[in-house]
mmCIF file of C-alpha atoms in Angstrom:
data_model
loop_
_atom_site.group_PDB
_atom_site.id
_atom_site.type_symbol
_atom_site.label_atom_id
_atom_site.label_comp_id
_atom_site.label_asym_id
_atom_site.label_seq_id
_atom_site.Cartn_x
_atom_site.Cartn_y
_atom_site.Cartn_z
ATOM 1 C CA MET A 1 -35.987 18.540 -29.458
ATOM 2 C CA PRO A 2 -32.295 17.996 -30.373
ATOM 3 C CA LEU A 3 -31.447 14.619 -31.917
ATOM 4 C CA ARG A 4 -28.364 12.523 -31.295
ATOM 5 C CA LEU A 5 -26.881 10.644 -34.254
ATOM 6 C CA THR A 6 -25.511 7.126 -33.985
ATOM 7 C CA PRO A 7 -21.716 6.568 -33.958
ATOM 8 C CA THR A 8 -19.828 6.805 -37.237
ATOM 9 C CA PHE A 9 -18.045 3.814 -38.710
ATOM 10 C CA ARG A 10 -14.802 5.459 -37.579
ATOM 11 C CA ASP A 11 -16.069 5.406 -33.995
ATOM 12 C CA VAL A 12 -17.295 1.812 -34.243
ATOM 13 C CA LEU A 13 -13.897 0.698 -35.556
ATOM 14 C CA ALA A 14 -12.101 2.551 -32.782
ATOM 15 C CA THR A 15 -14.096 0.842 -30.049
ATOM 16 C CA SER A 16 -14.345 -2.663 -31.498
ATOM 17 C CA ALA A 17 -12.303 -5.445 -29.922
ATOM 18 C CA ARG A 18 -12.319 -7.433 -33.178
ATOM 19 C CA PRO A 19 -12.266 -6.888 -36.928
ATOM 20 C CA LEU A 20 -15.583 -5.861 -38.475
ATOM 21 C CA ALA A 21 -17.180 -8.043 -41.147
ATOM 22 C CA GLY A 22 -19.530 -6.662 -43.765
ATOM 23 C CA MET A 23 -21.054 -7.157 -47.175
ATOM 24 C CA TRP A 24 -21.828 -5.212 -50.315
ATOM 25 C CA VAL A 25 -25.314 -4.033 -51.206
ATOM 26 C CA CYS A 26 -25.027 -3.679 -54.977
ATOM 27 C CA SER A 27 -28.650 -4.262 -55.972
ATOM 28 C CA GLY A 28 -29.864 -0.745 -55.245
ATOM 29 C CA SER A 29 -32.838 -2.268 -53.434
ATOM 30 C CA ALA A 30 -33.944 -0.833 -50.099
ATOM 31 C CA LEU A 31 -35.748 -4.092 -49.351
ATOM 32 C CA ILE A 32 -32.612 -6.181 -49.867
ATOM 33 C CA ALA A 33 -30.610 -3.624 -47.887
ATOM 34 C CA GLU A 34 -33.012 -4.081 -44.976
ATOM 35 C CA ILE A 35 -32.766 -7.864 -45.181
ATOM 36 C CA CYS A 36 -28.970 -7.608 -45.079
ATOM 37 C CA ALA A 37 -29.126 -5.062 -42.253
ATOM 38 C CA GLY A 38 -30.777 -7.634 -39.998
ATOM 39 C CA SER A 39 -28.175 -10.297 -40.724
ATOM 40 C CA GLY A 40 -25.975 -9.732 -37.687
ATOM 41 C CA LEU A 41 -23.059 -8.408 -39.750
ATOM 42 C CA ASP A 42 -21.203 -5.297 -38.607
ATOM 43 C CA TRP A 43 -21.465 -3.080 -41.674
ATOM 44 C CA LEU A 44 -22.934 -2.723 -45.159
ATOM 45 C CA LEU A 45 -21.436 -1.032 -48.194
ATOM 46 C CA ILE A 46 -24.015 0.687 -50.404
ATOM 47 C CA ASP A 47 -22.352 0.808 -53.807
ATOM 48 C CA MET A 48 -22.866 3.693 -56.220
ATOM 49 C CA GLU A 49 -19.794 2.894 -58.331
ATOM 50 C CA HIS A 50 -20.662 -0.467 -59.885
ATOM 51 C CA GLY A 51 -24.351 -0.755 -59.001
ATOM 52 C CA PRO A 52 -27.555 0.999 -60.094
ATOM 53 C CA SER A 53 -27.894 3.120 -56.948
ATOM 54 C CA GLY A 54 -28.624 6.799 -57.496
ATOM 55 C CA LEU A 55 -29.356 9.471 -54.932
ATOM 56 C CA GLU A 56 -32.968 8.453 -54.359
ATOM 57 C CA SER A 57 -32.181 4.769 -53.892
ATOM 58 C CA VAL A 58 -29.258 5.553 -51.565
ATOM 59 C CA LEU A 59 -31.645 7.606 -49.454
ATOM 60 C CA ALA A 60 -34.151 4.749 -49.352
ATOM 61 C CA GLN A 61 -31.444 2.263 -48.413
ATOM 62 C CA LEU A 62 -30.121 4.477 -45.618
ATOM 63 C CA GLN A 63 -33.645 4.857 -44.267
ATOM 64 C CA SER A 64 -34.307 1.103 -44.351
ATOM 65 C CA ILE A 65 -30.991 0.299 -42.657
ATOM 66 C CA ALA A 66 -31.410 2.939 -39.938
ATOM 67 C CA ALA A 67 -33.602 0.729 -37.753
ATOM 68 C CA TYR A 68 -30.842 -1.875 -37.341
ATOM 69 C CA PRO A 69 -27.609 -1.957 -35.290
ATOM 70 C CA ILE A 70 -25.297 -1.962 -38.302
ATOM 71 C CA SER A 71 -23.071 0.691 -39.893
ATOM 72 C CA PRO A 72 -23.901 1.739 -43.469
ATOM 73 C CA VAL A 73 -21.034 3.018 -45.607
ATOM 74 C CA VAL A 74 -21.742 4.580 -49.012
ATOM 75 C CA ARG A 75 -19.231 4.140 -51.792
ATOM 76 C CA VAL A 76 -19.637 7.101 -54.107
ATOM 77 C CA ALA A 77 -18.960 6.665 -57.800
ATOM 78 C CA SER A 78 -15.990 9.048 -57.854
ATOM 79 C CA ASP A 79 -14.248 11.820 -55.956
ATOM 80 C CA ASP A 80 -16.582 14.422 -57.501
ATOM 81 C CA PRO A 81 -17.156 17.034 -54.742
ATOM 82 C CA VAL A 82 -20.708 17.727 -55.929
ATOM 83 C CA LEU A 83 -21.662 14.062 -55.620
ATOM 84 C CA ILE A 84 -19.965 13.841 -52.221
ATOM 85 C CA LYS A 85 -21.929 16.894 -51.031
ATOM 86 C CA GLN A 86 -25.211 15.410 -52.217
ATOM 87 C CA VAL A 87 -24.603 12.031 -50.602
ATOM 88 C CA LEU A 88 -23.607 13.649 -47.306
ATOM 89 C CA ASP A 89 -26.761 15.779 -47.370
ATOM 90 C CA LEU A 90 -28.810 12.594 -47.817
ATOM 91 C CA GLY A 91 -27.592 11.644 -44.355
ATOM 92 C CA ALA A 92 -24.743 9.306 -45.304
ATOM 93 C CA ARG A 93 -22.218 9.624 -42.512
ATOM 94 C CA ASN A 94 -19.622 7.127 -43.690
ATOM 95 C CA LEU A 95 -18.130 7.499 -47.162
ATOM 96 C CA LEU A 96 -15.795 5.328 -49.201
ATOM 97 C CA VAL A 97 -14.179 7.068 -52.172
ATOM 98 C CA PRO A 98 -12.739 4.795 -54.884
ATOM 99 C CA MET A 99 -9.539 5.048 -56.900
ATOM 100 C CA VAL A 100 -7.553 7.394 -54.665
ATOM 101 C CA SER A 101 -3.979 7.274 -55.901
ATOM 102 C CA SER A 102 -2.119 10.136 -54.222
ATOM 103 C CA ALA A 103 -1.959 12.144 -51.022
ATOM 104 C CA GLU A 104 -2.995 15.268 -52.924
ATOM 105 C CA GLN A 105 -6.132 13.561 -54.217
ATOM 106 C CA ALA A 106 -6.853 12.368 -50.674
ATOM 107 C CA ARG A 107 -6.570 15.952 -49.403
ATOM 108 C CA ARG A 108 -9.071 17.127 -52.027
ATOM 109 C CA VAL A 109 -11.484 14.401 -50.958
ATOM 110 C CA VAL A 110 -11.178 15.481 -47.323
ATOM 111 C CA GLU A 111 -11.912 19.071 -48.337
ATOM 112 C CA ALA A 112 -15.079 17.908 -50.117
ATOM 113 C CA THR A 113 -16.413 16.515 -46.827
ATOM 114 C CA ARG A 114 -15.541 19.514 -44.634
ATOM 115 C CA TYR A 115 -17.231 22.889 -44.293
ATOM 116 C CA PRO A 116 -15.140 26.062 -44.702
ATOM 117 C CA PRO A 117 -12.605 27.037 -43.576
ATOM 118 C CA ARG A 118 -11.322 23.433 -43.433
ATOM 119 C CA GLY A 119 -12.862 22.480 -46.752
ATOM 120 C CA ARG A 120 -15.345 23.320 -49.485
ATOM 121 C CA ARG A 121 -18.522 21.394 -48.687
ATOM 122 C CA GLY A 122 -21.565 23.457 -49.560
ATOM 123 C CA VAL A 123 -23.765 24.519 -46.656
ATOM 124 C CA GLY A 124 -27.302 23.208 -46.829
ATOM 125 C CA SER A 125 -27.830 21.242 -43.642
ATOM 126 C CA ALA A 126 -30.980 23.136 -42.687
ATOM 127 C CA LEU A 127 -32.614 21.672 -45.784
ATOM 128 C CA ALA A 128 -31.126 18.195 -45.536
ATOM 129 C CA ARG A 129 -31.353 14.874 -43.744
ATOM 130 C CA SER A 130 -27.663 15.161 -42.743
ATOM 131 C CA ALA A 131 -28.535 17.450 -39.820
ATOM 132 C CA ARG A 132 -32.080 16.082 -39.650
ATOM 133 C CA TRP A 133 -33.317 19.460 -40.851
ATOM 134 C CA ASN A 134 -31.492 21.372 -38.098
ATOM 135 C CA ARG A 135 -32.620 18.977 -35.379
ATOM 136 C CA VAL A 136 -29.009 17.907 -34.682
ATOM 137 C CA GLU A 137 -27.794 20.643 -32.385
ATOM 138 C CA GLY A 138 -24.557 22.333 -33.470
ATOM 139 C CA TYR A 139 -24.239 20.278 -36.647
ATOM 140 C CA LEU A 140 -22.469 22.981 -38.656
ATOM 141 C CA THR A 141 -19.797 23.618 -36.048
ATOM 142 C CA ASP A 142 -19.385 19.926 -35.201
ATOM 143 C CA ALA A 143 -19.936 18.380 -38.632
ATOM 144 C CA ASP A 144 -16.504 16.740 -38.825
ATOM 145 C CA SER A 145 -17.411 14.476 -35.920
ATOM 146 C CA HIS A 146 -20.509 13.306 -37.788
ATOM 147 C CA VAL A 147 -18.668 12.176 -40.954
ATOM 148 C CA SER A 148 -16.101 9.416 -41.341
ATOM 149 C CA LEU A 149 -14.095 9.150 -44.547
ATOM 150 C CA PHE A 150 -12.426 6.114 -46.071
ATOM 151 C CA VAL A 151 -10.577 5.907 -49.380
ATOM 152 C CA GLN A 152 -9.750 3.029 -51.663
ATOM 153 C CA VAL A 153 -6.228 2.094 -52.705
ATOM 154 C CA GLU A 154 -6.665 -0.132 -55.739
ATOM 155 C CA THR A 155 -3.774 0.287 -58.174
ATOM 156 C CA ILE A 156 -0.154 -0.706 -57.838
ATOM 157 C CA ASP A 157 0.875 2.955 -58.038
ATOM 158 C CA ALA A 158 -1.453 3.743 -55.134
ATOM 159 C CA VAL A 159 -0.013 0.868 -53.105
ATOM 160 C CA GLU A 160 3.438 2.453 -53.380
ATOM 161 C CA VAL A 161 2.157 5.680 -51.770
ATOM 162 C CA ALA A 162 -0.418 4.108 -49.441
ATOM 163 C CA GLY A 163 1.416 5.427 -46.395
ATOM 164 C CA ASP A 164 1.285 8.990 -47.711
ATOM 165 C CA ILE A 165 -2.441 8.660 -48.437
ATOM 166 C CA ALA A 166 -3.117 7.240 -44.981
ATOM 167 C CA ALA A 167 -1.199 10.090 -43.333
ATOM 168 C CA VAL A 168 -3.504 12.774 -44.733
ATOM 169 C CA ASP A 169 -5.423 14.472 -41.930
ATOM 170 C CA GLY A 170 -9.093 13.591 -42.209
ATOM 171 C CA ILE A 171 -8.648 10.133 -43.722
ATOM 172 C CA ASP A 172 -10.121 7.682 -41.223
ATOM 173 C CA GLY A 173 -9.187 4.437 -42.951
ATOM 174 C CA VAL A 174 -7.953 2.896 -46.183
ATOM 175 C CA PHE A 175 -9.732 0.083 -48.003
ATOM 176 C CA VAL A 176 -7.649 -2.011 -50.393
ATOM 177 C CA GLY A 177 -9.382 -3.259 -53.556
ATOM 178 C CA PRO A 178 -7.714 -6.414 -54.910
ATOM 179 C CA SER A 179 -9.849 -6.598 -58.078
ATOM 180 C CA ASP A 180 -8.650 -3.354 -59.657
ATOM 181 C CA LEU A 181 -5.250 -3.892 -58.091
ATOM 182 C CA ALA A 182 -4.947 -7.211 -59.935
ATOM 183 C CA ALA A 183 -5.974 -5.510 -63.173
ATOM 184 C CA SER A 184 -3.347 -2.808 -62.701
ATOM 185 C CA MET A 185 -0.725 -5.520 -62.172
ATOM 186 C CA GLY A 186 -1.588 -7.355 -65.391
ATOM 187 C CA VAL A 187 -3.359 -10.304 -63.737
ATOM 188 C CA LEU A 188 -6.982 -9.327 -64.356
ATOM 189 C CA GLY A 189 -9.456 -11.426 -62.383
ATOM 190 C CA GLN A 190 -6.787 -13.033 -60.194
ATOM 191 C CA GLN A 191 -7.355 -11.342 -56.863
ATOM 192 C CA ALA A 192 -5.658 -14.209 -55.005
ATOM 193 C CA HIS A 193 -2.542 -14.154 -57.214
ATOM 194 C CA PRO A 194 0.548 -14.234 -54.950
ATOM 195 C CA ASP A 195 1.822 -10.932 -56.341
ATOM 196 C CA VAL A 196 -1.528 -9.266 -55.685
ATOM 197 C CA VAL A 197 -1.696 -10.631 -52.141
ATOM 198 C CA ALA A 198 1.857 -9.414 -51.543
ATOM 199 C CA ALA A 199 0.901 -5.924 -52.771
ATOM 200 C CA VAL A 200 -2.159 -5.898 -50.510
ATOM 201 C CA LEU A 201 0.026 -6.788 -47.549
ATOM 202 C CA ARG A 202 2.486 -4.002 -48.428
ATOM 203 C CA ALA A 203 -0.423 -1.572 -48.380
ATOM 204 C CA PHE A 204 -1.506 -3.003 -45.019
ATOM 205 C CA ASP A 205 1.916 -2.335 -43.523
ATOM 206 C CA ALA A 206 2.042 1.221 -44.839
ATOM 207 C CA VAL A 207 -1.461 2.151 -43.680
ATOM 208 C CA ARG A 208 -1.090 0.598 -40.258
ATOM 209 C CA SER A 209 2.236 2.386 -39.806
ATOM 210 C CA ALA A 210 0.350 5.648 -40.350
ATOM 211 C CA GLY A 211 -1.870 4.755 -37.411
ATOM 212 C CA ILE A 212 -5.235 4.257 -39.098
ATOM 213 C CA PRO A 213 -7.251 1.084 -39.801
ATOM 214 C CA VAL A 214 -6.964 -0.808 -43.060
ATOM 215 C CA GLY A 215 -9.635 -2.932 -44.712
ATOM 216 C CA VAL A 216 -9.938 -5.164 -47.752
ATOM 217 C CA ASN A 217 -12.412 -6.919 -50.007
ATOM 218 C CA ALA A 218 -12.117 -10.718 -49.885
ATOM 219 C CA PHE A 219 -14.958 -13.008 -50.935
ATOM 220 C CA ASP A 220 -12.812 -16.153 -50.611
ATOM 221 C CA PRO A 221 -13.030 -17.143 -46.918
ATOM 222 C CA ILE A 222 -9.488 -18.535 -46.875
ATOM 223 C CA VAL A 223 -8.072 -15.337 -48.367
ATOM 224 C CA ALA A 224 -10.194 -13.268 -45.974
ATOM 225 C CA ASP A 225 -8.853 -15.230 -43.005
ATOM 226 C CA GLY A 226 -5.316 -14.542 -44.181
ATOM 227 C CA TYR A 227 -5.967 -10.816 -44.425
ATOM 228 C CA LEU A 228 -7.569 -10.782 -40.979
ATOM 229 C CA THR A 229 -4.510 -12.506 -39.561
ATOM 230 C CA ALA A 230 -2.370 -9.866 -41.298
ATOM 231 C CA GLY A 231 -4.182 -7.056 -39.497
ATOM 232 C CA ALA A 232 -7.258 -6.100 -41.527
ATOM 233 C CA ALA A 233 -9.592 -4.143 -39.250
ATOM 234 C CA PHE A 234 -12.609 -4.356 -41.555
ATOM 235 C CA VAL A 235 -13.473 -6.693 -44.409
ATOM 236 C CA LEU A 236 -16.175 -7.239 -46.990
ATOM 237 C CA VAL A 237 -16.864 -10.947 -47.364
ATOM 238 C CA GLY A 238 -19.881 -11.110 -49.683
ATOM 239 C CA ALA A 239 -22.388 -9.234 -51.825
ATOM 240 C CA ASP A 240 -26.151 -9.336 -52.074
ATOM 241 C CA VAL A 241 -26.183 -9.920 -55.823
ATOM 242 C CA ALA A 242 -23.469 -12.585 -55.687
ATOM 243 C CA LEU A 243 -25.250 -14.477 -52.917
ATOM 244 C CA LEU A 244 -28.494 -14.407 -54.900
ATOM 245 C CA ALA A 245 -26.777 -15.498 -58.110
ATOM 246 C CA ARG A 246 -24.901 -18.398 -56.526
ATOM 247 C CA GLY A 247 -27.873 -19.422 -54.386
ATOM 248 C CA SER A 248 -30.268 -19.533 -57.322
ATOM 249 C CA GLU A 249 -27.712 -21.484 -59.372
ATOM 250 C CA ALA A 250 -27.423 -24.007 -56.556
ATOM 251 C CA LEU A 251 -31.195 -24.443 -56.536
ATOM 252 C CA ALA A 252 -31.184 -25.018 -60.287
ATOM 253 C CA ALA A 253 -28.364 -27.543 -60.000
ATOM 254 C CA ARG A 254 -30.209 -29.398 -57.255
ATOM 255 C CA PHE A 255 -33.724 -29.492 -58.666
ATOM 256 C CA ILE A 256 -33.467 -29.351 -62.464
ATOM 257 C CA ALA A 257 -32.486 -32.524 -64.324
ATOM 258 C CA GLU A 258 -29.151 -32.344 -66.088
ATOM 259 C CA SER A 259 -30.758 -33.761 -69.249
ATOM 260 C CA GLY A 260 -31.727 -30.172 -70.052
ATOM 261 C CA SER A 261 -34.823 -31.229 -72.038
ATOM 262 C CA ASN A 262 -36.956 -28.225 -71.165
ATOM 263 C CA GLY A 263 -36.058 -27.497 -67.560
ATOM 264 C CA SER A 264 -38.591 -29.936 -66.123
ATOM 265 C CA ALA A 265 -37.577 -32.912 -64.025
#
């Protein structure tokens, strides 16, 4: 019996009447991913770049999230076409590729997600979860509709060509990364620095002028609100590991005496 896949993140963005709020899943844990999936947020970012997630844990996270009405996006570790092929075959339908700094690089990334003749993705859907082992009717001929592709602009050089990157056919959205952007501007760790915010907003203008949605990472609620007002269509406003770290610290601050004798009250 043919199966019908859920909408891509591209489709959800296109039909949403409001910006979409999400969070990072950096732990690599399928259990934590499932807890976050039931939160009521719009989307989750499974991170392979700065977290411990490998192919097997990404698969487990996708499977645990699948039961919930939330869009999972997988950030691959790089623009490596082999890694992109493997993650797509796991059934990831929404990809975020980091550190894209030129239109030419963006075109190569698009090619990695498309079957020939449009691209160079290897054909293995009959053996893979992507097409549910050939249970998705017409997957090979209609594969482009089942994959949405987002790229990260996160250096000052990339900001200057953000419009060119956004104009590449096959790019469905651009996500601005203020952390690496701040580092590239010489203000490491200062994501809310006025110069960084101004660069983010320049990228916003360029991407939106190209006619595709722009998103951003912003853990500070005030900064996030400013970016939403400026036209961000999708935002990341927290991370599983950060919430656990800050929450456990708050418990320690509340229940452990400041005398620090041996941790007992």
